[in-house]
């Protein structure tokens, strides 16, 4: 690739250079973000990215009650914006973030407009963080939010959802058990990409089992039959209510961790330094989440599922992600597709979320492990312990007319309590 071609590609994210003969990848080589294989192969890999993001992206609106097609639309648009803003240097798909499930579930009584206002607010804050990181450098994140803090917030957001998962499981225990077993088996023994699609396969198996045993809701099946094949996604505007916003703001920490982690993972796999683009990635995801909240979709994040596809194929071409984004946008204009997703019964959701919510919690542990957090330190132990229990127990207290739940109190506790306790510990010495 010539210097001129490299410059044009890094500036626009377009103008992919054909990798070799476009058909094969040499041993030890990878298809770089600015390269592509032949278009038929690129489209095929793009379809793999669609499959990888499908289960997670569609499960979030299914659980929260958001329109599936609207979420899919803003997911595709968000991916396009991400690729443009990062100038094609960070291959990524922006799908629905699981971190939003807890605050959206907790604020359901406030209504969908208030929930969207919360999503939009998270997006705006993430955009501001992206600008700060762009100006000050990625290291500012480690100073403000060390791994002990980030891991605790991620964990409490996931484990706060445990009662919801158990409730859905208990609603249809047989269907939920079949779904859960399918997820576990496919994840354990499924070869290659199939093993990474355990949740999607489990949901399909659970749905088929529910259909055969008559466990699908008849009103949702009627809605599926009546839905049009082609139609415009349902758009809705936000409203701003402090109680809903306060519940959602801790999600910013999760999105920062996911985006920065994604950038680092891509850098490691491609052998390139991408620290200078971390701020762009955060800003791009913030913008995508802001647009989703403004129009009726779920908040977005970079997807680890798609990292698995890149690792399996050794293809990091952003051209494949343009294919995935375009496919999502096209599917968004099919109400029939959205109605099909909403036929997924409670038992299937219960079986899937029993795994998913736990995975969010375990991600917090992973952050601690990778950063080698010292839990023999009493400050780390006590502050994290209090924050985690507040989140899992859903500690709910009112401040004036605003009622805040466990996610908010646990996050505030660790964000404020940790630096204060650390400062006191230093004074003692």
Short mmCIF file of C-alpha atoms in Angstrom, two decimals:
data_model
loop_
_atom_site.label_atom_id
_atom_site.label_comp_id
_atom_site.label_asym_id
_atom_site.label_seq_id
_atom_site.Cartn_x
_atom_site.Cartn_y
_atom_site.Cartn_z
CA UNK A 1 0.00 0.00 0.00
CA UNK A 2 1.39 3.39 -0.96
CA UNK A 3 1.84 6.29 1.47
CA UNK A 4 -0.81 8.25 -0.44
CA UNK A 5 -3.32 5.40 -0.12
CA UNK A 6 -2.58 5.04 3.62
CA UNK A 7 -3.15 8.77 4.21
CA UNK A 8 -6.43 8.81 2.27
CA UNK A 9 -7.73 5.78 4.12
CA UNK A 10 -6.81 7.05 7.61
CA UNK A 11 -8.45 10.38 6.86
CA UNK A 12 -11.77 9.09 5.57
CA UNK A 13 -12.10 5.43 6.50
CA UNK A 14 -12.86 4.63 2.84
CA UNK A 15 -10.68 3.52 -0.05
CA UNK A 16 -9.87 0.03 1.16
CA UNK A 17 -6.84 -1.61 -0.41
CA UNK A 18 -7.22 -5.18 -1.64
CA UNK A 19 -5.38 -7.60 0.64
CA UNK A 20 -3.14 -9.81 -1.49
CA UNK A 21 -5.26 -11.52 -4.13
CA UNK A 22 -8.42 -10.81 -2.15
CA UNK A 23 -9.08 -14.50 -1.62
CA UNK A 24 -6.56 -15.85 0.89
CA UNK A 25 -4.72 -14.70 4.00
CA UNK A 26 -1.13 -15.84 4.42
CA UNK A 27 -0.09 -17.65 7.60
CA UNK A 28 0.55 -15.13 10.37
CA UNK A 29 -0.98 -12.25 8.36
CA UNK A 30 -4.14 -10.28 9.08
CA UNK A 31 -6.42 -8.15 6.94
CA UNK A 32 -5.84 -4.64 8.33
CA UNK A 33 -8.67 -2.14 8.97
CA UNK A 34 -7.82 -0.21 5.79
CA UNK A 35 -7.70 -3.41 3.69
CA UNK A 36 -10.40 -5.73 2.41
CA UNK A 37 -10.82 -9.10 0.75
CA UNK A 38 -12.87 -9.52 -2.43
CA UNK A 39 -16.35 -8.02 -2.07
CA UNK A 40 -18.18 -11.38 -1.96
CA UNK A 41 -15.89 -12.47 0.90
CA UNK A 42 -16.21 -9.08 2.59
CA UNK A 43 -20.01 -9.32 2.43
CA UNK A 44 -19.85 -12.84 3.88
CA UNK A 45 -17.72 -11.69 6.81
CA UNK A 46 -20.05 -8.71 7.28
CA UNK A 47 -22.94 -11.18 7.61
CA UNK A 48 -20.99 -13.00 10.31
CA UNK A 49 -20.74 -9.72 12.20
CA UNK A 50 -24.51 -9.29 11.87
CA UNK A 51 -25.08 -12.76 13.32
CA UNK A 52 -22.60 -12.09 16.14
CA UNK A 53 -24.31 -8.87 17.25
CA UNK A 54 -27.88 -10.02 16.63
CA UNK A 55 -28.70 -11.89 19.81
CA UNK A 56 -27.37 -9.25 22.19
CA UNK A 57 -28.58 -6.22 20.25
CA UNK A 58 -32.12 -7.54 19.96
CA UNK A 59 -32.32 -8.97 23.47
CA UNK A 60 -31.93 -5.57 25.13
CA UNK A 61 -35.05 -3.99 23.57
CA UNK A 62 -36.91 -7.27 24.05
CA UNK A 63 -36.25 -7.06 27.80
CA UNK A 64 -36.77 -3.30 28.21
CA UNK A 65 -39.81 -3.00 25.92
CA UNK A 66 -38.12 -0.64 23.46
CA UNK A 67 -39.03 -0.99 19.74
CA UNK A 68 -36.74 -3.61 18.23
CA UNK A 69 -36.60 -2.10 14.76
CA UNK A 70 -35.90 1.37 16.14
CA UNK A 71 -33.04 0.03 18.23
CA UNK A 72 -31.68 -1.82 15.20
CA UNK A 73 -31.88 1.36 13.10
CA UNK A 74 -29.89 3.45 15.57
CA UNK A 75 -27.47 0.58 16.05
CA UNK A 76 -26.67 0.63 12.34
CA UNK A 77 -26.50 4.43 12.20
CA UNK A 78 -24.30 4.46 15.30
CA UNK A 79 -21.88 2.01 13.71
CA UNK A 80 -21.61 4.22 10.61
CA UNK A 81 -20.86 7.25 12.79
CA UNK A 82 -18.29 5.31 14.80
CA UNK A 83 -16.43 4.22 11.68
CA UNK A 84 -16.44 7.78 10.32
CA UNK A 85 -15.36 9.48 13.55
CA UNK A 86 -12.55 6.99 14.21
CA UNK A 87 -11.52 7.42 10.57
CA UNK A 88 -11.72 3.70 9.88
CA UNK A 89 -8.94 2.89 12.35
CA UNK A 90 -11.06 0.99 14.92
CA UNK A 91 -13.21 -1.79 13.44
CA UNK A 92 -16.28 -2.12 15.64
CA UNK A 93 -20.03 -2.69 15.66
CA UNK A 94 -22.11 -0.58 18.04
CA UNK A 95 -24.87 -2.78 19.46
CA UNK A 96 -27.27 -2.40 22.38
CA UNK A 97 -25.53 -2.10 25.74
CA UNK A 98 -26.64 -4.51 28.48
CA UNK A 99 -25.61 -1.92 31.04
CA UNK A 100 -28.78 0.06 30.25
CA UNK A 101 -31.10 -2.82 31.18
CA UNK A 102 -30.91 -2.26 34.94
CA UNK A 103 -31.62 1.50 34.98
CA UNK A 104 -34.28 1.21 32.27
CA UNK A 105 -36.00 -1.59 34.17
CA UNK A 106 -35.82 0.40 37.41
CA UNK A 107 -37.26 3.53 35.74
CA UNK A 108 -40.01 1.75 33.80
CA UNK A 109 -42.69 3.45 35.92
CA UNK A 110 -41.44 6.85 34.72
CA UNK A 111 -42.48 6.02 31.16
CA UNK A 112 -40.59 5.50 27.89
CA UNK A 113 -40.00 9.22 27.27
CA UNK A 114 -38.18 9.61 30.60
CA UNK A 115 -36.19 6.45 29.89
CA UNK A 116 -35.09 7.88 26.55
CA UNK A 117 -34.11 11.12 28.28
CA UNK A 118 -31.88 9.06 30.56
CA UNK A 119 -30.28 7.29 27.58
CA UNK A 120 -29.69 10.62 25.85
CA UNK A 121 -28.14 12.10 29.01
CA UNK A 122 -25.70 9.19 29.27
CA UNK A 123 -24.74 9.76 25.64
CA UNK A 124 -24.06 13.46 26.19
CA UNK A 125 -21.87 12.77 29.23
CA UNK A 126 -19.95 10.11 27.29
CA UNK A 127 -19.37 12.60 24.47
CA UNK A 128 -17.93 15.07 26.99
CA UNK A 129 -15.66 12.35 28.38
CA UNK A 130 -14.51 11.61 24.84
CA UNK A 131 -13.61 15.27 24.29
CA UNK A 132 -11.72 15.34 27.62
CA UNK A 133 -9.77 12.20 26.75
CA UNK A 134 -8.99 13.60 23.30
CA UNK A 135 -7.60 16.78 24.85
CA UNK A 136 -5.87 15.35 27.93
CA UNK A 137 -4.92 11.87 26.75
CA UNK A 138 -6.23 8.41 27.61
CA UNK A 139 -4.25 8.28 30.87
CA UNK A 140 -6.69 10.72 32.48
CA UNK A 141 -9.17 7.83 32.73
CA UNK A 142 -6.85 5.78 34.94
CA UNK A 143 -6.45 8.75 37.29
CA UNK A 144 -10.18 9.48 37.64
CA UNK A 145 -11.48 5.93 37.44
CA UNK A 146 -8.89 3.35 38.49
CA UNK A 147 -9.68 -0.35 37.87
CA UNK A 148 -10.92 -0.86 41.45
CA UNK A 149 -13.69 1.69 40.79
CA UNK A 150 -14.52 0.61 37.25
CA UNK A 151 -14.70 -3.07 38.14
CA UNK A 152 -16.99 -2.42 41.12
CA UNK A 153 -19.47 -0.35 39.10
CA UNK A 154 -19.57 -2.90 36.28
CA UNK A 155 -20.15 -5.71 38.77
CA UNK A 156 -22.95 -4.02 40.70
CA UNK A 157 -24.79 -3.10 37.50
CA UNK A 158 -24.80 -6.73 36.41
CA UNK A 159 -25.66 -8.30 39.75
CA UNK A 160 -28.36 -5.72 40.50
CA UNK A 161 -30.33 -7.42 37.71
CA UNK A 162 -30.27 -10.87 39.32
CA UNK A 163 -33.85 -10.70 40.72
CA UNK A 164 -35.23 -9.77 37.28
CA UNK A 165 -33.52 -12.76 35.68
CA UNK A 166 -34.79 -15.12 38.39
CA UNK A 167 -38.33 -13.73 38.08
CA UNK A 168 -38.40 -14.35 34.33
CA UNK A 169 -36.95 -17.84 34.85
CA UNK A 170 -39.61 -18.73 37.41
CA UNK A 171 -42.40 -17.54 35.09
CA UNK A 172 -41.72 -20.44 32.66
CA UNK A 173 -39.17 -22.71 34.34
CA UNK A 174 -39.21 -25.52 31.76
CA UNK A 175 -38.72 -23.18 28.79
CA UNK A 176 -36.06 -21.27 30.74
CA UNK A 177 -34.20 -24.48 31.63
CA UNK A 178 -34.14 -25.65 28.01
CA UNK A 179 -32.83 -22.24 26.95
CA UNK A 180 -30.16 -22.20 29.64
CA UNK A 181 -28.98 -25.74 28.90
CA UNK A 182 -28.76 -24.96 25.17
CA UNK A 183 -26.65 -21.85 25.88
CA UNK A 184 -24.29 -23.75 28.16
CA UNK A 185 -23.88 -26.72 25.81
CA UNK A 186 -23.29 -24.63 22.68
CA UNK A 187 -20.83 -22.39 24.52
CA UNK A 188 -18.94 -25.38 25.88
CA UNK A 189 -18.73 -27.60 22.79
CA UNK A 190 -19.67 -25.40 19.83
CA UNK A 191 -16.80 -25.10 17.32
CA UNK A 192 -15.37 -21.73 16.28
CA UNK A 193 -17.90 -18.97 15.71
CA UNK A 194 -20.81 -21.18 16.80
CA UNK A 195 -19.36 -21.36 20.30
CA UNK A 196 -19.42 -17.56 20.50
CA UNK A 197 -23.08 -17.48 19.48
CA UNK A 198 -24.27 -19.59 22.40
CA UNK A 199 -26.81 -17.04 23.62
CA UNK A 200 -28.32 -16.52 20.17
CA UNK A 201 -28.54 -20.28 19.57
CA UNK A 202 -30.00 -20.82 23.04
CA UNK A 203 -32.68 -18.19 22.45
CA UNK A 204 -33.63 -19.82 19.14
CA UNK A 205 -33.77 -23.29 20.72
CA UNK A 206 -35.83 -21.95 23.62
CA UNK A 207 -38.22 -20.18 21.25
CA UNK A 208 -38.74 -23.31 19.15
CA UNK A 209 -39.35 -25.36 22.30
CA UNK A 210 -41.86 -22.76 23.53
CA UNK A 211 -43.62 -22.79 20.17
CA UNK A 212 -43.88 -26.59 20.15
CA UNK A 213 -45.20 -26.71 23.72
CA UNK A 214 -47.66 -23.84 23.24
CA UNK A 215 -45.82 -21.42 25.53
CA UNK A 216 -45.83 -18.46 23.12
CA UNK A 217 -48.26 -15.63 23.93
CA UNK A 218 -51.21 -15.71 21.52
CA UNK A 219 -51.56 -11.92 21.44
CA UNK A 220 -47.95 -11.57 20.30
CA UNK A 221 -48.44 -14.24 17.64
CA UNK A 222 -51.49 -12.33 16.41
CA UNK A 223 -49.41 -9.15 16.27
CA UNK A 224 -46.78 -11.03 14.27
CA UNK A 225 -49.35 -12.20 11.71
CA UNK A 226 -50.77 -8.68 11.34
CA UNK A 227 -47.42 -6.86 11.11
CA UNK A 228 -46.41 -5.45 7.72
CA UNK A 229 -43.29 -6.67 5.99
CA UNK A 230 -42.09 -3.13 5.24
CA UNK A 231 -42.61 -0.04 7.38
CA UNK A 232 -40.90 2.90 9.05
CA UNK A 233 -39.42 2.30 12.54
CA UNK A 234 -41.37 3.88 15.39
CA UNK A 235 -39.64 7.08 16.52
CA UNK A 236 -40.27 8.70 19.89
CA UNK A 237 -38.86 11.81 21.56
CA UNK A 238 -37.33 11.99 25.06
CA UNK A 239 -38.38 13.75 28.25
CA UNK A 240 -36.02 14.60 31.08
CA UNK A 241 -36.70 13.40 34.61
CA UNK A 242 -33.92 13.56 37.18
CA UNK A 243 -34.80 10.31 38.93
CA UNK A 244 -34.47 8.33 35.69
CA UNK A 245 -31.29 10.18 34.68
CA UNK A 246 -29.64 9.55 38.07
CA UNK A 247 -30.29 5.82 37.72
CA UNK A 248 -28.68 5.72 34.27
CA UNK A 249 -25.61 7.93 34.73
CA UNK A 250 -23.44 5.16 36.27
CA UNK A 251 -23.72 3.39 32.91
CA UNK A 252 -21.21 5.96 31.60
CA UNK A 253 -18.50 4.15 33.55
CA UNK A 254 -19.39 0.84 31.92
CA UNK A 255 -19.39 2.37 28.45
CA UNK A 256 -15.98 3.94 29.08
CA UNK A 257 -14.58 0.59 30.20
CA UNK A 258 -16.07 -1.22 27.20
CA UNK A 259 -14.92 1.33 24.61
CA UNK A 260 -11.39 1.70 25.97
CA UNK A 261 -11.14 -2.08 26.33
CA UNK A 262 -12.27 -2.51 22.73
CA UNK A 263 -9.68 -0.03 21.46
CA UNK A 264 -6.94 -1.81 23.44
CA UNK A 265 -8.05 -5.22 22.17
CA UNK A 266 -8.01 -4.11 18.53
CA UNK A 267 -4.60 -2.49 19.06
CA UNK A 268 -3.22 -5.73 20.48
CA UNK A 269 -4.66 -7.87 17.67
CA UNK A 270 -3.48 -5.58 14.86
CA UNK A 271 -0.14 -4.66 16.44
CA UNK A 272 -0.84 -0.94 16.24
CA UNK A 273 -0.98 1.86 18.80
CA UNK A 274 -4.49 3.31 18.99
CA UNK A 275 -4.21 5.37 22.19
CA UNK A 276 -4.70 8.57 20.21
CA UNK A 277 -8.09 7.38 18.95
CA UNK A 278 -9.57 6.37 22.35
CA UNK A 279 -11.17 9.80 22.76
CA UNK A 280 -12.69 9.56 19.28
CA UNK A 281 -14.15 6.14 20.11
CA UNK A 282 -15.75 7.44 23.31
CA UNK A 283 -17.15 10.50 21.56
CA UNK A 284 -18.51 8.38 18.71
CA UNK A 285 -20.30 5.97 21.05
CA UNK A 286 -21.61 8.95 23.03
CA UNK A 287 -23.00 10.50 19.86
CA UNK A 288 -24.60 7.20 18.80
CA UNK A 289 -26.20 6.79 22.24
CA UNK A 290 -27.41 10.40 22.20
CA UNK A 291 -29.10 9.92 18.82
CA UNK A 292 -30.66 6.66 19.99
CA UNK A 293 -32.11 8.39 23.06
CA UNK A 294 -33.38 11.24 20.90
CA UNK A 295 -35.23 8.91 18.56
CA UNK A 296 -36.42 5.93 20.59
CA UNK A 297 -33.58 3.37 20.57
CA UNK A 298 -31.44 1.71 23.22
CA UNK A 299 -28.00 3.05 24.15
CA UNK A 300 -25.05 1.55 22.28
CA UNK A 301 -21.59 0.20 22.99
CA UNK A 302 -18.72 -1.52 21.18
CA UNK A 303 -19.28 -5.26 20.96
CA UNK A 304 -16.96 -7.95 22.26
CA UNK A 305 -18.95 -10.48 20.23
CA UNK A 306 -17.56 -8.96 17.06
CA UNK A 307 -14.01 -9.06 18.39
CA UNK A 308 -14.52 -12.82 18.46
CA UNK A 309 -15.38 -12.81 14.77
CA UNK A 310 -12.25 -10.79 13.98
CA UNK A 311 -10.08 -13.11 16.05
CA UNK A 312 -11.55 -16.15 14.30
CA UNK A 313 -11.26 -14.78 10.75
CA UNK A 314 -8.14 -12.56 11.16
CA UNK A 315 -10.08 -9.96 9.16
CA UNK A 316 -10.14 -6.50 10.75
CA UNK A 317 -11.39 -4.71 7.65
CA UNK A 318 -13.84 -1.88 8.40
CA UNK A 319 -15.47 -2.65 5.04
CA UNK A 320 -17.11 -5.69 6.67
CA UNK A 321 -18.57 -3.43 9.38
CA UNK A 322 -20.07 -1.14 6.75
CA UNK A 323 -21.82 -4.22 5.38
CA UNK A 324 -23.08 -5.12 8.88
CA UNK A 325 -24.32 -1.57 9.52
CA UNK A 326 -26.14 -1.42 6.18
CA UNK A 327 -27.79 -4.80 6.88
CA UNK A 328 -29.03 -3.63 10.29
CA UNK A 329 -30.51 -0.45 8.80
CA UNK A 330 -32.33 -2.42 6.09
CA UNK A 331 -33.78 -4.89 8.64
CA UNK A 332 -34.97 -1.95 10.75
CA UNK A 333 -37.57 -1.18 8.12
CA UNK A 334 -39.40 -4.49 8.63
CA UNK A 335 -42.12 -4.37 11.34
CA UNK A 336 -42.62 -8.10 10.76
CA UNK A 337 -39.08 -8.71 11.98
CA UNK A 338 -39.65 -6.60 15.09
CA UNK A 339 -42.90 -8.41 15.88
CA UNK A 340 -41.12 -11.76 15.54
CA UNK A 341 -38.53 -10.76 18.14
CA UNK A 342 -41.29 -9.72 20.56
CA UNK A 343 -42.75 -13.23 20.49
CA UNK A 344 -39.78 -14.38 22.60
CA UNK A 345 -41.43 -15.56 25.86
CA UNK A 346 -40.47 -14.80 29.46
CA UNK A 347 -38.91 -18.23 29.97
CA UNK A 348 -36.47 -17.75 27.12
CA UNK A 349 -35.53 -14.31 28.43
CA UNK A 350 -35.10 -15.80 31.92
CA UNK A 351 -32.78 -18.53 30.70
CA UNK A 352 -30.69 -16.11 28.65
CA UNK A 353 -30.49 -13.33 31.22
CA UNK A 354 -29.46 -15.73 33.96
CA UNK A 355 -26.22 -16.02 31.98
CA UNK A 356 -26.04 -12.50 30.58
CA UNK A 357 -26.44 -10.61 33.84
CA UNK A 358 -23.90 -12.85 35.48
CA UNK A 359 -21.48 -12.16 32.62
CA UNK A 360 -21.76 -8.43 33.27
CA UNK A 361 -20.89 -9.02 36.91
CA UNK A 362 -17.97 -11.29 36.01
CA UNK A 363 -16.67 -8.58 33.67
CA UNK A 364 -16.07 -6.50 36.78
CA UNK A 365 -14.00 -9.32 38.25
CA UNK A 366 -12.07 -9.54 34.99
CA UNK A 367 -11.22 -5.84 35.17
CA UNK A 368 -9.85 -6.36 38.70
CA UNK A 369 -7.90 -9.46 37.70
CA UNK A 370 -6.28 -7.92 34.63
CA UNK A 371 -5.29 -4.83 36.66
CA UNK A 372 -4.00 -7.02 39.54
CA UNK A 373 -6.08 -5.13 42.11
CA UNK A 374 -4.80 -5.80 45.63
CA UNK A 375 -7.62 -7.09 47.81
CA UNK A 376 -5.40 -7.45 50.84
CA UNK A 377 -5.61 -3.66 51.01
CA UNK A 378 -8.36 -2.82 53.57
CA UNK A 379 -9.40 0.31 51.67
CA UNK A 380 -10.08 -1.72 48.52
CA UNK A 381 -11.92 -4.37 50.51
CA UNK A 382 -14.22 -2.20 52.60
CA UNK A 383 -15.26 0.39 50.03
CA UNK A 384 -15.95 -2.20 47.34
CA UNK A 385 -17.82 -4.45 49.79
CA UNK A 386 -20.21 -1.67 50.81
CA UNK A 387 -20.80 -0.52 47.22
CA UNK A 388 -21.44 -4.04 45.89
CA UNK A 389 -23.96 -4.93 48.61
CA UNK A 390 -25.77 -1.61 48.11
CA UNK A 391 -26.08 -2.44 44.42
CA UNK A 392 -27.06 -6.11 44.76
CA UNK A 393 -29.51 -5.38 47.58
CA UNK A 394 -30.92 -2.47 45.56
CA UNK A 395 -30.60 0.00 48.41
CA UNK A 396 -33.33 2.57 47.70
CA UNK A 397 -33.40 5.94 49.44
CA UNK A 398 -35.04 9.25 48.60
CA UNK A 399 -33.19 12.54 48.30
CA UNK A 400 -35.94 15.12 48.46
CA UNK A 401 -38.49 14.08 45.86
CA UNK A 402 -36.01 11.92 43.95
CA UNK A 403 -35.79 8.22 44.75
CA UNK A 404 -32.47 6.56 43.92
CA UNK A 405 -31.83 2.82 43.74
CA UNK A 406 -28.93 0.49 44.36
CA UNK A 407 -27.03 1.19 41.15
CA UNK A 408 -26.94 4.91 41.86
CA UNK A 409 -25.99 4.56 45.56
CA UNK A 410 -23.42 1.85 44.92
CA UNK A 411 -21.79 3.88 42.13
CA UNK A 412 -21.77 7.08 44.18
CA UNK A 413 -20.34 5.15 47.11
CA UNK A 414 -17.39 3.79 45.17
CA UNK A 415 -16.76 6.94 43.11
CA UNK A 416 -16.78 9.24 46.14
CA UNK A 417 -15.84 6.85 48.94
CA UNK A 418 -12.76 5.32 47.33
CA UNK A 419 -10.74 8.53 46.74
CA UNK A 420 -11.74 9.83 50.18
CA UNK A 421 -10.72 6.62 51.95
CA UNK A 422 -7.50 6.48 49.94
CA UNK A 423 -6.68 10.06 50.94
CA UNK A 424 -7.32 9.27 54.62
CA UNK A 425 -5.12 6.19 54.39
CA UNK A 426 -2.27 8.30 53.01
CA UNK A 427 -2.65 10.81 55.87
CA UNK A 428 -2.30 7.98 58.39
CA UNK A 429 1.10 7.14 56.97
#
